[in-house]
mmCIF file of N, CA, C and O in Angstrom:
data_model
loop_
_atom_site.group_PDB
_atom_site.id
_atom_site.type_symbol
_atom_site.label_atom_id
_atom_site.label_comp_id
_atom_site.label_asym_id
_atom_site.label_seq_id
_atom_site.Cartn_x
_atom_site.Cartn_y
_atom_site.Cartn_z
ATOM 1 N N MET A 1 -62.429 36.241 -64.651
ATOM 2 C CA MET A 1 -61.735 35.791 -65.846
ATOM 3 C C MET A 1 -60.236 35.867 -65.591
ATOM 4 O O MET A 1 -59.709 36.900 -65.197
ATOM 5 N N LEU A 2 -59.558 34.783 -65.811
ATOM 6 C CA LEU A 2 -58.120 34.742 -65.603
ATOM 7 C C LEU A 2 -57.389 35.013 -66.908
ATOM 8 O O LEU A 2 -57.778 34.538 -67.967
ATOM 9 N N MET A 3 -56.345 35.808 -66.835
ATOM 10 C CA MET A 3 -55.532 36.133 -67.998
ATOM 11 C C MET A 3 -54.113 35.681 -67.723
ATOM 12 O O MET A 3 -53.785 35.323 -66.600
ATOM 13 N N ASN A 4 -53.280 35.720 -68.749
ATOM 14 C CA ASN A 4 -51.886 35.377 -68.461
ATOM 15 C C ASN A 4 -51.286 36.450 -67.567
ATOM 16 O O ASN A 4 -51.764 37.580 -67.515
ATOM 17 N N HIS A 5 -50.248 36.097 -66.849
ATOM 18 C CA HIS A 5 -49.750 37.000 -65.820
ATOM 19 C C HIS A 5 -49.122 38.273 -66.378
ATOM 20 O O HIS A 5 -49.144 39.306 -65.725
ATOM 21 N N GLY A 6 -48.604 38.255 -67.591
ATOM 22 C CA GLY A 6 -48.044 39.470 -68.197
ATOM 23 C C GLY A 6 -49.103 40.519 -68.461
ATOM 24 O O GLY A 6 -48.924 41.699 -68.147
ATOM 25 N N VAL A 7 -50.225 40.090 -69.012
ATOM 26 C CA VAL A 7 -51.335 41.008 -69.286
ATOM 27 C C VAL A 7 -51.901 41.528 -67.971
ATOM 28 O O VAL A 7 -52.187 42.722 -67.825
ATOM 29 N N THR A 8 -52.047 40.644 -67.016
ATOM 30 C CA THR A 8 -52.578 41.050 -65.718
ATOM 31 C C THR A 8 -51.655 42.059 -65.050
ATOM 32 O O THR A 8 -52.125 43.053 -64.482
ATOM 33 N N LEU A 9 -50.356 41.837 -65.148
ATOM 34 C CA LEU A 9 -49.404 42.768 -64.557
ATOM 35 C C LEU A 9 -49.506 44.155 -65.199
ATOM 36 O O LEU A 9 -49.464 45.170 -64.494
ATOM 37 N N LEU A 10 -49.680 44.212 -66.504
ATOM 38 C CA LEU A 10 -49.863 45.506 -67.174
ATOM 39 C C LEU A 10 -51.125 46.199 -66.681
ATOM 40 O O LEU A 10 -51.134 47.409 -66.444
ATOM 41 N N ARG A 11 -52.183 45.429 -66.513
ATOM 42 C CA ARG A 11 -53.440 45.998 -66.002
ATOM 43 C C ARG A 11 -53.279 46.484 -64.565
ATOM 44 O O ARG A 11 -53.840 47.509 -64.187
ATOM 45 N N VAL A 12 -52.494 45.776 -63.776
ATOM 46 C CA VAL A 12 -52.214 46.196 -62.398
ATOM 47 C C VAL A 12 -51.507 47.548 -62.405
ATOM 48 O O VAL A 12 -51.881 48.462 -61.653
ATOM 49 N N GLU A 13 -50.507 47.677 -63.247
ATOM 50 C CA GLU A 13 -49.756 48.936 -63.298
ATOM 51 C C GLU A 13 -50.641 50.095 -63.744
ATOM 52 O O GLU A 13 -50.555 51.195 -63.190
ATOM 53 N N ARG A 14 -51.493 49.864 -64.722
ATOM 54 C CA ARG A 14 -52.420 50.919 -65.167
ATOM 55 C C ARG A 14 -53.393 51.294 -64.055
ATOM 56 O O ARG A 14 -53.681 52.473 -63.841
ATOM 57 N N ALA A 15 -53.913 50.294 -63.372
ATOM 58 C CA ALA A 15 -54.857 50.541 -62.273
ATOM 59 C C ALA A 15 -54.180 51.291 -61.136
ATOM 60 O O ALA A 15 -54.779 52.167 -60.514
ATOM 61 N N ARG A 16 -52.929 50.968 -60.867
ATOM 62 C CA ARG A 16 -52.186 51.652 -59.809
ATOM 63 C C ARG A 16 -52.003 53.128 -60.160
ATOM 64 O O ARG A 16 -52.226 54.010 -59.325
ATOM 65 N N LYS A 17 -51.644 53.398 -61.407
ATOM 66 C CA LYS A 17 -51.491 54.790 -61.847
ATOM 67 C C LYS A 17 -52.817 55.537 -61.758
ATOM 68 O O LYS A 17 -52.860 56.690 -61.332
ATOM 69 N N ARG A 18 -53.883 54.864 -62.166
ATOM 70 C CA ARG A 18 -55.211 55.484 -62.106
ATOM 71 C C ARG A 18 -55.602 55.786 -60.652
ATOM 72 O O ARG A 18 -56.144 56.852 -60.356
ATOM 73 N N LEU A 19 -55.312 54.867 -59.755
ATOM 74 C CA LEU A 19 -55.598 55.092 -58.343
ATOM 75 C C LEU A 19 -54.847 56.318 -57.838
ATOM 76 O O LEU A 19 -55.418 57.161 -57.145
ATOM 77 N N TYR A 20 -53.573 56.455 -58.177
ATOM 78 C CA TYR A 20 -52.797 57.623 -57.755
ATOM 79 C C TYR A 20 -53.406 58.913 -58.302
ATOM 80 O O TYR A 20 -53.492 59.915 -57.597
ATOM 81 N N GLN A 21 -53.840 58.880 -59.579
ATOM 82 C CA GLN A 21 -54.443 60.067 -60.189
ATOM 83 C C GLN A 21 -55.737 60.453 -59.483
ATOM 84 O O GLN A 21 -55.968 61.637 -59.201
ATOM 85 N N VAL A 22 -56.576 59.474 -59.220
ATOM 86 C CA VAL A 22 -57.869 59.743 -58.576
ATOM 87 C C VAL A 22 -57.648 60.244 -57.150
ATOM 88 O O VAL A 22 -58.301 61.195 -56.710
ATOM 89 N N GLN A 23 -56.714 59.631 -56.438
ATOM 90 C CA GLN A 23 -56.433 60.061 -55.072
ATOM 91 C C GLN A 23 -55.898 61.493 -55.063
ATOM 92 O O GLN A 23 -56.282 62.303 -54.219
ATOM 93 N N LYS A 24 -55.052 61.814 -56.026
ATOM 94 C CA LYS A 24 -54.517 63.171 -56.106
ATOM 95 C C LYS A 24 -55.634 64.173 -56.398
ATOM 96 O O LYS A 24 -55.672 65.263 -55.839
ATOM 97 N N LYS A 25 -56.574 63.786 -57.252
ATOM 98 C CA LYS A 25 -57.679 64.674 -57.627
ATOM 99 C C LYS A 25 -58.627 64.910 -56.455
ATOM 100 O O LYS A 25 -59.043 66.041 -56.207
ATOM 101 N N TYR A 26 -58.983 63.849 -55.737
ATOM 102 C CA TYR A 26 -59.989 63.963 -54.678
ATOM 103 C C TYR A 26 -59.379 64.151 -53.294
ATOM 104 O O TYR A 26 -60.074 64.587 -52.380
ATOM 105 N N GLY A 27 -58.114 63.809 -53.132
ATOM 106 C CA GLY A 27 -57.393 64.134 -51.931
ATOM 107 C C GLY A 27 -57.671 63.300 -50.690
ATOM 108 O O GLY A 27 -56.932 63.368 -49.732
ATOM 109 N N PHE A 28 -58.713 62.536 -50.705
ATOM 110 C CA PHE A 28 -59.051 61.754 -49.521
ATOM 111 C C PHE A 28 -59.051 60.272 -49.856
ATOM 112 O O PHE A 28 -59.641 59.856 -50.848
ATOM 113 N N LEU A 29 -58.421 59.483 -49.012
ATOM 114 C CA LEU A 29 -58.391 58.039 -49.243
ATOM 115 C C LEU A 29 -59.759 57.408 -49.040
ATOM 116 O O LEU A 29 -60.005 56.305 -49.501
ATOM 117 N N THR A 30 -60.658 58.117 -48.368
ATOM 118 C CA THR A 30 -61.993 57.578 -48.110
ATOM 119 C C THR A 30 -63.043 58.074 -49.107
ATOM 120 O O THR A 30 -64.212 57.732 -48.975
ATOM 121 N N HIS A 31 -62.615 58.846 -50.086
ATOM 122 C CA HIS A 31 -63.557 59.320 -51.108
ATOM 123 C C HIS A 31 -64.065 58.117 -51.900
ATOM 124 O O HIS A 31 -63.290 57.209 -52.239
ATOM 125 N N PRO A 32 -65.360 58.076 -52.223
ATOM 126 C CA PRO A 32 -65.927 56.914 -52.936
ATOM 127 C C PRO A 32 -65.215 56.557 -54.241
ATOM 128 O O PRO A 32 -65.039 55.379 -54.546
ATOM 129 N N LYS A 33 -64.780 57.539 -54.990
ATOM 130 C CA LYS A 33 -64.087 57.248 -56.251
ATOM 131 C C LYS A 33 -62.714 56.633 -56.004
ATOM 132 O O LYS A 33 -62.271 55.763 -56.739
ATOM 133 N N VAL A 34 -62.046 57.084 -54.956
ATOM 134 C CA VAL A 34 -60.746 56.509 -54.596
ATOM 135 C C VAL A 34 -60.937 55.070 -54.132
ATOM 136 O O VAL A 34 -60.190 54.167 -54.529
ATOM 137 N N LEU A 35 -61.955 54.834 -53.322
ATOM 138 C CA LEU A 35 -62.237 53.480 -52.857
ATOM 139 C C LEU A 35 -62.575 52.549 -54.014
ATOM 140 O O LEU A 35 -62.152 51.390 -54.039
ATOM 141 N N GLU A 36 -63.321 53.060 -54.985
ATOM 142 C CA GLU A 36 -63.678 52.252 -56.157
ATOM 143 C C GLU A 36 -62.428 51.836 -56.930
ATOM 144 O O GLU A 36 -62.271 50.667 -57.304
ATOM 145 N N GLU A 37 -61.530 52.788 -57.160
ATOM 146 C CA GLU A 37 -60.289 52.468 -57.877
ATOM 147 C C GLU A 37 -59.428 51.504 -57.064
ATOM 148 O O GLU A 37 -58.779 50.623 -57.623
ATOM 149 N N SER A 38 -59.433 51.670 -55.762
ATOM 150 C CA SER A 38 -58.672 50.773 -54.898
ATOM 151 C C SER A 38 -59.209 49.346 -54.986
ATOM 152 O O SER A 38 -58.430 48.391 -55.044
ATOM 153 N N ARG A 39 -60.528 49.198 -55.025
ATOM 154 C CA ARG A 39 -61.118 47.861 -55.168
ATOM 155 C C ARG A 39 -60.740 47.231 -56.503
ATOM 156 O O ARG A 39 -60.456 46.033 -56.571
ATOM 157 N N LYS A 40 -60.744 48.036 -57.549
ATOM 158 C CA LYS A 40 -60.349 47.521 -58.868
ATOM 159 C C LYS A 40 -58.904 47.014 -58.834
ATOM 160 O O LYS A 40 -58.608 45.944 -59.366
ATOM 161 N N LEU A 41 -58.036 47.803 -58.209
ATOM 162 C CA LEU A 41 -56.637 47.390 -58.098
ATOM 163 C C LEU A 41 -56.524 46.116 -57.267
ATOM 164 O O LEU A 41 -55.787 45.202 -57.636
ATOM 165 N N ASP A 42 -57.248 46.040 -56.182
ATOM 166 C CA ASP A 42 -57.233 44.826 -55.352
ATOM 167 C C ASP A 42 -57.650 43.596 -56.155
ATOM 168 O O ASP A 42 -57.028 42.539 -56.058
ATOM 169 N N ASP A 43 -58.702 43.735 -56.944
ATOM 170 C CA ASP A 43 -59.172 42.611 -57.767
ATOM 171 C C ASP A 43 -58.091 42.164 -58.750
ATOM 172 O O ASP A 43 -57.855 40.966 -58.928
ATOM 173 N N LEU A 44 -57.443 43.128 -59.383
ATOM 174 C CA LEU A 44 -56.382 42.787 -60.329
ATOM 175 C C LEU A 44 -55.189 42.145 -59.630
ATOM 176 O O LEU A 44 -54.585 41.201 -60.156
ATOM 177 N N LEU A 45 -54.855 42.638 -58.463
ATOM 178 C CA LEU A 45 -53.755 42.031 -57.710
ATOM 179 C C LEU A 45 -54.089 40.595 -57.315
ATOM 180 O O LEU A 45 -53.223 39.718 -57.363
ATOM 181 N N ASN A 46 -55.331 40.354 -56.960
ATOM 182 C CA ASN A 46 -55.755 38.984 -56.655
ATOM 183 C C ASN A 46 -55.654 38.094 -57.890
ATOM 184 O O ASN A 46 -55.183 36.957 -57.805
ATOM 185 N N GLN A 47 -56.073 38.606 -59.045
ATOM 186 C CA GLN A 47 -55.968 37.849 -60.290
ATOM 187 C C GLN A 47 -54.502 37.547 -60.605
ATOM 188 O O GLN A 47 -54.161 36.441 -61.016
ATOM 189 N N TYR A 48 -53.640 38.545 -60.418
ATOM 190 C CA TYR A 48 -52.221 38.353 -60.677
ATOM 191 C C TYR A 48 -51.644 37.279 -59.766
ATOM 192 O O TYR A 48 -50.873 36.424 -60.200
ATOM 193 N N GLN A 49 -52.023 37.312 -58.503
ATOM 194 C CA GLN A 49 -51.536 36.312 -57.552
ATOM 195 C C GLN A 49 -51.977 34.908 -57.961
ATOM 196 O O GLN A 49 -51.202 33.953 -57.876
ATOM 197 N N ILE A 50 -53.204 34.774 -58.424
ATOM 198 C CA ILE A 50 -53.697 33.477 -58.880
ATOM 199 C C ILE A 50 -52.903 33.009 -60.097
ATOM 200 O O ILE A 50 -52.496 31.845 -60.166
ATOM 201 N N CYS A 51 -52.660 33.921 -61.040
ATOM 202 C CA CYS A 51 -51.865 33.572 -62.232
ATOM 203 C C CYS A 51 -50.469 33.105 -61.839
ATOM 204 O O CYS A 51 -49.967 32.131 -62.378
ATOM 205 N N ARG A 52 -49.840 33.800 -60.918
ATOM 206 C CA ARG A 52 -48.482 33.442 -60.487
ATOM 207 C C ARG A 52 -48.452 32.099 -59.774
ATOM 208 O O ARG A 52 -47.492 31.365 -59.889
ATOM 209 N N SER A 53 -49.499 31.795 -59.036
ATOM 210 C CA SER A 53 -49.495 30.552 -58.277
ATOM 211 C C SER A 53 -49.644 29.323 -59.170
ATOM 212 O O SER A 53 -49.345 28.217 -58.756
ATOM 213 N N LYS A 54 -50.059 29.536 -60.416
ATOM 214 C CA LYS A 54 -50.211 28.423 -61.348
ATOM 215 C C LYS A 54 -48.907 28.034 -62.008
ATOM 216 O O LYS A 54 -48.828 27.019 -62.677
ATOM 217 N N PHE A 55 -47.850 28.843 -61.839
ATOM 218 C CA PHE A 55 -46.556 28.541 -62.462
ATOM 219 C C PHE A 55 -45.654 27.814 -61.524
ATOM 220 O O PHE A 55 -45.604 27.874 -60.402
#
């Protein structure tokens, strides 16, 4: 689902903060929860890139 780029950017920032929190909690970049949050951030970054390319 594509959203406008402002909303997507806010979601990217929230996901980035969440990734930092999870990484700090679990301490390992290879921990499954850290990887899951990283994938979520990657998906949002891809959505943001698609939104930007339409302008």
